[in-house]
mmCIF file of N, CA, C and O in Angstrom:
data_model
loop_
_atom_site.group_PDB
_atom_site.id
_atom_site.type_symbol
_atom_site.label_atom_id
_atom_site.label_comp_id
_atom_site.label_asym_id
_atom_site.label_seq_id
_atom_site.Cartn_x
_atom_site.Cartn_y
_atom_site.Cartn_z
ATOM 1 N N UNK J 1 0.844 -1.175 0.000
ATOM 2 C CA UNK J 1 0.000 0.000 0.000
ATOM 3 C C UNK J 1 0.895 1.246 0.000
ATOM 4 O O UNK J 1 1.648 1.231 0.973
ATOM 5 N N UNK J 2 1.053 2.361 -0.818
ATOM 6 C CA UNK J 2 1.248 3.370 -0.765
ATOM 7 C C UNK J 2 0.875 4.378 0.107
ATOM 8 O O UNK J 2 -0.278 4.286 0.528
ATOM 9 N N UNK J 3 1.520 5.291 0.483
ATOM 10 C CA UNK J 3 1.603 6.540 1.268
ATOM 11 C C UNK J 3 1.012 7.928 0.741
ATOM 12 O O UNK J 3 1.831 8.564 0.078
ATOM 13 N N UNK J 4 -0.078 8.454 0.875
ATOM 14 C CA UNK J 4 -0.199 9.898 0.369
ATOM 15 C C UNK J 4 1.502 10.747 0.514
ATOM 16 O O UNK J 4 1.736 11.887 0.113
ATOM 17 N N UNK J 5 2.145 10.145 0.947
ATOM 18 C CA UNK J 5 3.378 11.196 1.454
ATOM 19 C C UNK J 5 4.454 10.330 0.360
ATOM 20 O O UNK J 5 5.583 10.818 0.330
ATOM 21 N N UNK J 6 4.247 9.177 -0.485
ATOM 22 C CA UNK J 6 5.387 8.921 -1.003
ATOM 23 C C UNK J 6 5.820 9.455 -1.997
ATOM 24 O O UNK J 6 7.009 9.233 -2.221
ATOM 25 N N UNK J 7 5.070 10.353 -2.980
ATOM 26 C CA UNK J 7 5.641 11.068 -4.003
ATOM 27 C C UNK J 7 6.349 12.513 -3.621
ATOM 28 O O UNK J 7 7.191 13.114 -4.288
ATOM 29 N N UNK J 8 5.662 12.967 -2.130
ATOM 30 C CA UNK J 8 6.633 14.323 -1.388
ATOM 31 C C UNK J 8 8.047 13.646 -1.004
ATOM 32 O O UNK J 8 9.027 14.305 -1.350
ATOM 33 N N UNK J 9 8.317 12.324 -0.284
ATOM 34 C CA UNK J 9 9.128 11.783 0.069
ATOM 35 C C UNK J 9 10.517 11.929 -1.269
ATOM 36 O O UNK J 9 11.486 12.688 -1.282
ATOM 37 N N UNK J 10 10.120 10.947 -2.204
ATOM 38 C CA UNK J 10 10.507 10.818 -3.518
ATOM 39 C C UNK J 10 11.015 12.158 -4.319
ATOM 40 O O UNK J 10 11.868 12.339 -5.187
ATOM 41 N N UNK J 11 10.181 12.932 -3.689
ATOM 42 C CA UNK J 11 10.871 14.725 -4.703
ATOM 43 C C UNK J 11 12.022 15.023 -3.537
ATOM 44 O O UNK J 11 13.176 15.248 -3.902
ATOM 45 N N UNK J 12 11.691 15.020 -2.193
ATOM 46 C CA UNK J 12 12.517 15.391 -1.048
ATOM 47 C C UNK J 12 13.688 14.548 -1.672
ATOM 48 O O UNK J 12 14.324 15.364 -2.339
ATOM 49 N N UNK J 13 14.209 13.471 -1.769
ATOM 50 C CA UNK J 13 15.293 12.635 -1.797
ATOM 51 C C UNK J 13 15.677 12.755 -3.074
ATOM 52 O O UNK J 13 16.868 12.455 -3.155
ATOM 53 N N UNK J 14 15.078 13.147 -4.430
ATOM 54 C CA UNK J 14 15.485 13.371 -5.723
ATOM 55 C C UNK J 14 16.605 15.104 -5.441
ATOM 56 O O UNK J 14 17.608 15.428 -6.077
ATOM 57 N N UNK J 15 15.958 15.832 -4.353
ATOM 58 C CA UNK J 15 16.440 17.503 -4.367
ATOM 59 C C UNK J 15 17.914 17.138 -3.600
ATOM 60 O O UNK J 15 18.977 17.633 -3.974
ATOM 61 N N UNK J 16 17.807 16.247 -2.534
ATOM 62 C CA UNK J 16 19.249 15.577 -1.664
ATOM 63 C C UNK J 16 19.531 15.563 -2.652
ATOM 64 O O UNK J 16 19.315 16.682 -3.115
ATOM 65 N N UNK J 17 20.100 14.649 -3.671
ATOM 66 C CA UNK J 17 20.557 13.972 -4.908
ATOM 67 C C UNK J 17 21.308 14.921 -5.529
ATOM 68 O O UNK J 17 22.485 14.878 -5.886
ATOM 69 N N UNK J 18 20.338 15.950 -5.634
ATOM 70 C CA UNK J 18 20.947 16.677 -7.204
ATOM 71 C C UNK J 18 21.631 17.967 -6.313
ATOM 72 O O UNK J 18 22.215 18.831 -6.968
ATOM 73 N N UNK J 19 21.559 18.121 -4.671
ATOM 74 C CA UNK J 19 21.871 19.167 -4.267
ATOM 75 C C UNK J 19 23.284 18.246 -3.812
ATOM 76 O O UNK J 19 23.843 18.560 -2.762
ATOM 77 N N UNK J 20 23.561 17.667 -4.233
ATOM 78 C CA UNK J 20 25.329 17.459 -3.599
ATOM 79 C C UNK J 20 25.694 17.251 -2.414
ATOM 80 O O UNK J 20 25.266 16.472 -1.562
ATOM 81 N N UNK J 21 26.798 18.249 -2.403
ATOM 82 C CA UNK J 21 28.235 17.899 -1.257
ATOM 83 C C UNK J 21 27.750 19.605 -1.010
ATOM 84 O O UNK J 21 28.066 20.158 0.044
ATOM 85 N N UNK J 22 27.186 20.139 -1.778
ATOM 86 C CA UNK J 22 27.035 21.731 -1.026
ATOM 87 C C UNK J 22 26.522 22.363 0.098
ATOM 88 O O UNK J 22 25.446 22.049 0.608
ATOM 89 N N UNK J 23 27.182 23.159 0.462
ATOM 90 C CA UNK J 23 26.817 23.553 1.935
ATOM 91 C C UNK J 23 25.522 24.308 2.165
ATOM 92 O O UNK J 23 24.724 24.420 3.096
ATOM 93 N N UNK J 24 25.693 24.962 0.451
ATOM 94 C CA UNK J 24 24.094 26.358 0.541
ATOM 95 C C UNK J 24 24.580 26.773 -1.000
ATOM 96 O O UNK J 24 25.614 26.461 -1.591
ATOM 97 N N UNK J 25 23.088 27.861 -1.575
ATOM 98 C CA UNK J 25 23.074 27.497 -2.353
ATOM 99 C C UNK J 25 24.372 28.233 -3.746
ATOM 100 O O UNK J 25 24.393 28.023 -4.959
ATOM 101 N N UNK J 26 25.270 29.080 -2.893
ATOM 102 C CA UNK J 26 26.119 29.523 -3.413
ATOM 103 C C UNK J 26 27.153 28.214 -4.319
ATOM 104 O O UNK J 26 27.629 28.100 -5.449
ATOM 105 N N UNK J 27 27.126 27.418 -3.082
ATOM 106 C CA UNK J 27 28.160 26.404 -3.815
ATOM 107 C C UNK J 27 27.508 25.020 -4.535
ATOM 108 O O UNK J 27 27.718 23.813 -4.419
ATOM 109 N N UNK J 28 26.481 25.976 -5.448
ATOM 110 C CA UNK J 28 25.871 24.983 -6.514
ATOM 111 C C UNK J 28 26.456 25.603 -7.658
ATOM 112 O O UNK J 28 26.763 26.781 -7.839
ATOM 113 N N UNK J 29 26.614 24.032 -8.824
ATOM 114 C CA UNK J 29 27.293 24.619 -9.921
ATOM 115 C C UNK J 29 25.948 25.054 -10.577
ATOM 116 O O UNK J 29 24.859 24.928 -10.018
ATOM 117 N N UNK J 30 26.169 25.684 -12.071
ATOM 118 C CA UNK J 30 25.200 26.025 -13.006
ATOM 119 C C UNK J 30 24.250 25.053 -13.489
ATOM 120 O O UNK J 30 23.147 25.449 -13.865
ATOM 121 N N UNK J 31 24.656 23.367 -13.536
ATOM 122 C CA UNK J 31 24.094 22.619 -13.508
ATOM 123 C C UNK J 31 22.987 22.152 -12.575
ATOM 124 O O UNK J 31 21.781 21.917 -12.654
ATOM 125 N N UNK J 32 23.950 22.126 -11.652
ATOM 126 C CA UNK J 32 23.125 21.576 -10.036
ATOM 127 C C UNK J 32 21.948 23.040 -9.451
ATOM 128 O O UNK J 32 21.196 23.013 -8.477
ATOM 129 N N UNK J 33 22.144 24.104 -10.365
ATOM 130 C CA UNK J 33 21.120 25.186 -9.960
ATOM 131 C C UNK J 33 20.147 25.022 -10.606
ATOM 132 O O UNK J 33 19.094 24.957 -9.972
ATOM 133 N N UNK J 34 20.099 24.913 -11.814
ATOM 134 C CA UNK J 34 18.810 23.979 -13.034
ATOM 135 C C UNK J 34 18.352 23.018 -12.498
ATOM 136 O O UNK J 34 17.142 23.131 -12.298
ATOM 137 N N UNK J 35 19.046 21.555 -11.972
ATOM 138 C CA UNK J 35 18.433 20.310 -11.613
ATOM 139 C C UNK J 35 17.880 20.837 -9.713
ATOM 140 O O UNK J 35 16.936 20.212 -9.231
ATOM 141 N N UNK J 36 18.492 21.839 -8.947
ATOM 142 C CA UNK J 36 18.315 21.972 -7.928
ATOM 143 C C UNK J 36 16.672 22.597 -7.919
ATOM 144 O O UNK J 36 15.667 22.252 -7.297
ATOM 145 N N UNK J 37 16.967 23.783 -9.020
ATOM 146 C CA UNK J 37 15.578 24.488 -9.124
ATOM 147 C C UNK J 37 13.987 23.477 -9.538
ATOM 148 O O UNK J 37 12.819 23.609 -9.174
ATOM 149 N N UNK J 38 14.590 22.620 -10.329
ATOM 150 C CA UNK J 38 13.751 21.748 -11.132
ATOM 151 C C UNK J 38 12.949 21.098 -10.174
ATOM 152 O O UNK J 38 11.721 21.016 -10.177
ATOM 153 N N UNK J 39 13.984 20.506 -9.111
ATOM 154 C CA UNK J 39 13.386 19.259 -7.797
ATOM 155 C C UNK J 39 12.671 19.940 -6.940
ATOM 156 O O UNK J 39 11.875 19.344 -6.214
ATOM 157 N N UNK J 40 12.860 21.603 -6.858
ATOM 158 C CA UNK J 40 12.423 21.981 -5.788
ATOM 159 C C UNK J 40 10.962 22.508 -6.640
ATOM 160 O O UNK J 40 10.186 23.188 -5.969
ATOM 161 N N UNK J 41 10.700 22.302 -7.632
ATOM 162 C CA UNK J 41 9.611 22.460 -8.106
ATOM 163 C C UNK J 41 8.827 21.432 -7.741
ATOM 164 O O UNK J 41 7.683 21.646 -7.339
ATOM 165 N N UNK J 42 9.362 20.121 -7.838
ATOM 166 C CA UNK J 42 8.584 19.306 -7.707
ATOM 167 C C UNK J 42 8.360 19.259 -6.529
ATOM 168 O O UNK J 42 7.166 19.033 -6.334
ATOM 169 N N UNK J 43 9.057 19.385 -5.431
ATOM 170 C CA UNK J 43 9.151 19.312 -3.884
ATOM 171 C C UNK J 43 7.765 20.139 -3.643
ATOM 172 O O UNK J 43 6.899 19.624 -2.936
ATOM 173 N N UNK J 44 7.581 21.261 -4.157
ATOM 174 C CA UNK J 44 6.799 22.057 -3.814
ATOM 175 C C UNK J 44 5.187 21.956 -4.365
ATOM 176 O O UNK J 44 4.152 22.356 -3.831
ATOM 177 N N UNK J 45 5.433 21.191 -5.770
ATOM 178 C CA UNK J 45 4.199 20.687 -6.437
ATOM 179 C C UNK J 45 3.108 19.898 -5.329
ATOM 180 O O UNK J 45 1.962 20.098 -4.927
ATOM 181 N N UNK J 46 4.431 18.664 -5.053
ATOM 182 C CA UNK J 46 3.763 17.453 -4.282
ATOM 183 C C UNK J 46 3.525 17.473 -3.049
ATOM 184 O O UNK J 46 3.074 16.560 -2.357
ATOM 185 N N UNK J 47 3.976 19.056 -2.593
ATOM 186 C CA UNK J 47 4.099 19.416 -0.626
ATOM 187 C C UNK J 47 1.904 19.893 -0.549
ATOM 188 O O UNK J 47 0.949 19.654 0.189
ATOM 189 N N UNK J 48 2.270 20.845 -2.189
ATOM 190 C CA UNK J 48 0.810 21.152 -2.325
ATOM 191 C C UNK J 48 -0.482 20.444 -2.289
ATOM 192 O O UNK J 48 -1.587 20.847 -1.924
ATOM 193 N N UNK J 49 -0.002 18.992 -2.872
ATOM 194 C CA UNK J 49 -0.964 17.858 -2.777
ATOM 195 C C UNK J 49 -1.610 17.360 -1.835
ATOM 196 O O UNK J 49 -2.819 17.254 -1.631
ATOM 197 N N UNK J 50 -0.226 16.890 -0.958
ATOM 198 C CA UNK J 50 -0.704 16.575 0.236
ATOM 199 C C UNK J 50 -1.279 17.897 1.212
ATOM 200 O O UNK J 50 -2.016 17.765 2.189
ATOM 201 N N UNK J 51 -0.997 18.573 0.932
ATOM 202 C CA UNK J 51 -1.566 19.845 1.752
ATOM 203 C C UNK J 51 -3.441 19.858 1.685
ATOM 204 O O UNK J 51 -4.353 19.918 2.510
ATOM 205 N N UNK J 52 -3.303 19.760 0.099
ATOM 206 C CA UNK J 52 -5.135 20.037 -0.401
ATOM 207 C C UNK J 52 -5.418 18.758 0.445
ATOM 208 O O UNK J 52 -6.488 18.909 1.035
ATOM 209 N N UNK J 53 -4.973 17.825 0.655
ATOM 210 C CA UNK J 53 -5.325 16.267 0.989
ATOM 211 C C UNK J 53 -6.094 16.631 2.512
ATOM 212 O O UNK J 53 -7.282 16.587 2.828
ATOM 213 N N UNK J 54 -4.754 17.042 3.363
ATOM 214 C CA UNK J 54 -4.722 17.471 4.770
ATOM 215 C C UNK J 54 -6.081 18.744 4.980
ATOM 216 O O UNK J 54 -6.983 18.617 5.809
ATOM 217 N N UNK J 55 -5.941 19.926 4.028
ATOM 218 C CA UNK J 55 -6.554 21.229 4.421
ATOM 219 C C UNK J 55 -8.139 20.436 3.794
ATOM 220 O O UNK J 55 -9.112 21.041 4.242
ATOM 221 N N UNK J 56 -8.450 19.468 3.052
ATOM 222 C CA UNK J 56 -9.803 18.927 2.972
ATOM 223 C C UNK J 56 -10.363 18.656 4.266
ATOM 224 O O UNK J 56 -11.259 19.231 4.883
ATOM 225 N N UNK J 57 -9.475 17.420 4.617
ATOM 226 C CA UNK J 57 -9.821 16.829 5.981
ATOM 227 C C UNK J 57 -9.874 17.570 7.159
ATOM 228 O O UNK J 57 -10.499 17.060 8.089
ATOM 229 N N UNK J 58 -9.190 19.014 7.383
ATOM 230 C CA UNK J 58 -9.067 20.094 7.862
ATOM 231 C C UNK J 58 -10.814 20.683 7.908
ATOM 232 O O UNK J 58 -11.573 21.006 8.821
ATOM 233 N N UNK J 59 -10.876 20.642 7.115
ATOM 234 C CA UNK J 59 -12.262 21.454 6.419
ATOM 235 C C UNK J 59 -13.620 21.252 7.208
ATOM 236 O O UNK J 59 -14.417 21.934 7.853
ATOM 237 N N UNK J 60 -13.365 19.344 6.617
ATOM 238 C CA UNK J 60 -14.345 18.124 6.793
ATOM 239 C C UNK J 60 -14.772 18.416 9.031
ATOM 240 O O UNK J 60 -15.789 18.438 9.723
ATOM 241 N N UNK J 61 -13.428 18.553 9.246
ATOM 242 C CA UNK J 61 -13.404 18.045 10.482
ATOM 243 C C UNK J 61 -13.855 19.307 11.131
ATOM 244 O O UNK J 61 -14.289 19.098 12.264
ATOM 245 N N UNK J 62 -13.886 20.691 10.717
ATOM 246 C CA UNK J 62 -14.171 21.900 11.269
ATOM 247 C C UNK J 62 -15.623 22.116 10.267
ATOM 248 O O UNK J 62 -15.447 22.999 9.427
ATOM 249 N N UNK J 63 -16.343 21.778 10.242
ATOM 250 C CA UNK J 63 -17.602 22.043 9.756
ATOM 251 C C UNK J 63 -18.485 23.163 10.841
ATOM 252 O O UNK J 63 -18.249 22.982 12.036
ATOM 253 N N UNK J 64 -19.279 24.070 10.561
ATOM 254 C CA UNK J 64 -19.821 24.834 11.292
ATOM 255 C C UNK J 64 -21.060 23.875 12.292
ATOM 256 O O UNK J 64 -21.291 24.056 13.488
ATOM 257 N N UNK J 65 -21.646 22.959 11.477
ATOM 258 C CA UNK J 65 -22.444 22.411 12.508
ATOM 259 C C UNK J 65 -21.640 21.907 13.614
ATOM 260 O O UNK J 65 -21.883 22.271 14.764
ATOM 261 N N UNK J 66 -20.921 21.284 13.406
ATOM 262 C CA UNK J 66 -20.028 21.043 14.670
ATOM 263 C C UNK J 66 -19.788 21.740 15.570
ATOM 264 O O UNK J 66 -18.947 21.423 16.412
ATOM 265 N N UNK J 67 -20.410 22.767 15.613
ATOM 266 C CA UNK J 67 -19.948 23.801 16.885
ATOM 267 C C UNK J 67 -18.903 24.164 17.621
ATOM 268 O O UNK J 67 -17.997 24.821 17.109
ATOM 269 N N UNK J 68 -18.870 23.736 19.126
ATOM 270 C CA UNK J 68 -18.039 23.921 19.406
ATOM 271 C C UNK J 68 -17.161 22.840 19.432
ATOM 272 O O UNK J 68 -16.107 23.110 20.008
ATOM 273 N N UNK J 69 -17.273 21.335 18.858
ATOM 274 C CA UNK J 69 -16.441 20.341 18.535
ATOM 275 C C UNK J 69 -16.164 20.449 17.394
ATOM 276 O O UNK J 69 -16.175 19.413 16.729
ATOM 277 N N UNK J 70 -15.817 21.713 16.739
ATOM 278 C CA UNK J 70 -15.078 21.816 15.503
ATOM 279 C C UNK J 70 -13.926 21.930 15.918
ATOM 280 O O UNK J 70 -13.568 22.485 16.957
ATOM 281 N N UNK J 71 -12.926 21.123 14.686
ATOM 282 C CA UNK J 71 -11.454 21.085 14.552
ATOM 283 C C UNK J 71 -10.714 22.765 14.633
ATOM 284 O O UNK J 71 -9.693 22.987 15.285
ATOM 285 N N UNK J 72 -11.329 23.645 13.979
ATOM 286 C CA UNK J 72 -10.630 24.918 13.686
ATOM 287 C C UNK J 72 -11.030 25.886 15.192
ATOM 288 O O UNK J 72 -10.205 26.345 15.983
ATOM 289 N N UNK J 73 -12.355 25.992 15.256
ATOM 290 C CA UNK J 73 -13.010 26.284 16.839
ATOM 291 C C UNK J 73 -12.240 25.619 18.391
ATOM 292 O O UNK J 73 -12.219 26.215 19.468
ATOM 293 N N UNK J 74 -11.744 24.451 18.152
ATOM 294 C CA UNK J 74 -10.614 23.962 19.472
ATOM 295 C C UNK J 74 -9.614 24.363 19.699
ATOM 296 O O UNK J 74 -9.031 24.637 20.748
ATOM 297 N N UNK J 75 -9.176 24.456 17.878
ATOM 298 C CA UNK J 75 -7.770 25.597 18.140
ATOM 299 C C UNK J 75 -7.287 27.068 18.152
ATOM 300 O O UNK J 75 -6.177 27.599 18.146
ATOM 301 N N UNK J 76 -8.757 27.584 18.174
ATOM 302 C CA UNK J 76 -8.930 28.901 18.393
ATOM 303 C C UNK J 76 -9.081 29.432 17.182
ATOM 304 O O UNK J 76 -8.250 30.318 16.983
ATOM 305 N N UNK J 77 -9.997 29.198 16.062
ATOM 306 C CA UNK J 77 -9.751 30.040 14.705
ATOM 307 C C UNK J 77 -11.333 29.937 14.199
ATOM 308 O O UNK J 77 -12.036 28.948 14.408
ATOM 309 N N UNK J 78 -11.710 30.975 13.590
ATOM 310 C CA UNK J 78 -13.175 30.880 13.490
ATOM 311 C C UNK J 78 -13.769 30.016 12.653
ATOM 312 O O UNK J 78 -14.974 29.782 12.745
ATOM 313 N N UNK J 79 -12.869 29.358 11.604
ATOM 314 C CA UNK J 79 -13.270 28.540 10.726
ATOM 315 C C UNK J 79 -11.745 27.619 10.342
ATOM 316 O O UNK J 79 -10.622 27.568 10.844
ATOM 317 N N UNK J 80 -12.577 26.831 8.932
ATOM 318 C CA UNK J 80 -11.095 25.978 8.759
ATOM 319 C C UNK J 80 -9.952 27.100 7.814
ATOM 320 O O UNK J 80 -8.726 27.191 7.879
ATOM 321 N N UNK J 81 -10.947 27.844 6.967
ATOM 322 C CA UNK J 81 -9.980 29.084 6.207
ATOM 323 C C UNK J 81 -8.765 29.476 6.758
ATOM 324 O O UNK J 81 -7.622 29.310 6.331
ATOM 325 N N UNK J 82 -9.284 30.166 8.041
ATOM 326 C CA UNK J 82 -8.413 31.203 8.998
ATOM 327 C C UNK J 82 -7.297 30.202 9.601
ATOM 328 O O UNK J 82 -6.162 30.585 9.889
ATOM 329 N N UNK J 83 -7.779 28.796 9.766
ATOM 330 C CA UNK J 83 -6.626 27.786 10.779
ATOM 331 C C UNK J 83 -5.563 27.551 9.824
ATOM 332 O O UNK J 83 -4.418 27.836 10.174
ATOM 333 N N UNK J 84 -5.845 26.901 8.251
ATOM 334 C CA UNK J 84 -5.439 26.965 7.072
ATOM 335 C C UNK J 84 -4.193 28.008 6.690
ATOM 336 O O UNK J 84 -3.037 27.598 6.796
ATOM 337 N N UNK J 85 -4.469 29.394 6.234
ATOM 338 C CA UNK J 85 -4.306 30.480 6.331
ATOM 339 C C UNK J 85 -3.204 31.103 7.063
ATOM 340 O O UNK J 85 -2.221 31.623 6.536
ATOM 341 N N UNK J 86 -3.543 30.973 8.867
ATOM 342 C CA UNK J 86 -2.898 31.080 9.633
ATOM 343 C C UNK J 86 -2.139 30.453 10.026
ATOM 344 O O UNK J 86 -1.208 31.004 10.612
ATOM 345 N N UNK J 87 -2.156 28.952 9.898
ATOM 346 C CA UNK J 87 -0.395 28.481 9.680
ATOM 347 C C UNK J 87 0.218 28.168 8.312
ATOM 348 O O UNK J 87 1.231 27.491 8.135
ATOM 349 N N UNK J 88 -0.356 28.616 7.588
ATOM 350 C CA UNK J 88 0.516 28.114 6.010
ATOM 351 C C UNK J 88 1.606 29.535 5.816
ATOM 352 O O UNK J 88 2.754 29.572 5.373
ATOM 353 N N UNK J 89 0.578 30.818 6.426
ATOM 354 C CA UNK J 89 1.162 31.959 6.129
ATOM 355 C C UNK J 89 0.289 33.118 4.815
ATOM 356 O O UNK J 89 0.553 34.275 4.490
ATOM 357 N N UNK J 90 -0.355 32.546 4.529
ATOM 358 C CA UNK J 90 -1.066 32.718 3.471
ATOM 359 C C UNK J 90 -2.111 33.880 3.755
ATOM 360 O O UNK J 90 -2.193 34.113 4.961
ATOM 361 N N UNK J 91 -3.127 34.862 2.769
ATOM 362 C CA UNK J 91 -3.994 35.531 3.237
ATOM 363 C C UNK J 91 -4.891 35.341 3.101
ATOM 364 O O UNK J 91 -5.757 36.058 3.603
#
């Protein structure tokens, strides 16, 4: 059985790969800045996936009928938007 997390896993360990022996991102060659940029696209594609996956179930679990046994309402946020939002960083 597969992991919702194995294709984030898989981009994470493809960006190790192509990011080297470097310390940061100065000491990437011109190559490794193309393949570095490339992975971290994907890193970021598949971080998004699982995110929509998570911020659904987020959603599901903070429903307004739920009152005050909503998911977003326990942790202090008026809805699932604002809980969302407020830790992604987002507006």
């Amino acid at each position: 059985m597969t992991s919702t997390l194995d294709p984030f896993l898989e981009a994470t360990r493809l960006l190790v790969d192509v990011w080297g022996d470097a310390r940061a991102g100065a000491g990437l060659s011109r190559a490794q800045l193309v393949a570095v940029n490339d992975a971290l696209g994907v890193v970021k594609r598949t971080a998004d996936a699982v995110h929509a996956e998570v911020a659904a179930r987020v959603a599901q679990e903070s429903r307004p009928e739920l009152g005050p046994g909503s998911l977003a309402r326990q942790q202090g946020f008026r809805g699932a938007v604002q809980l969302i939002a407020t830790t992604t960083g987002a507006s």
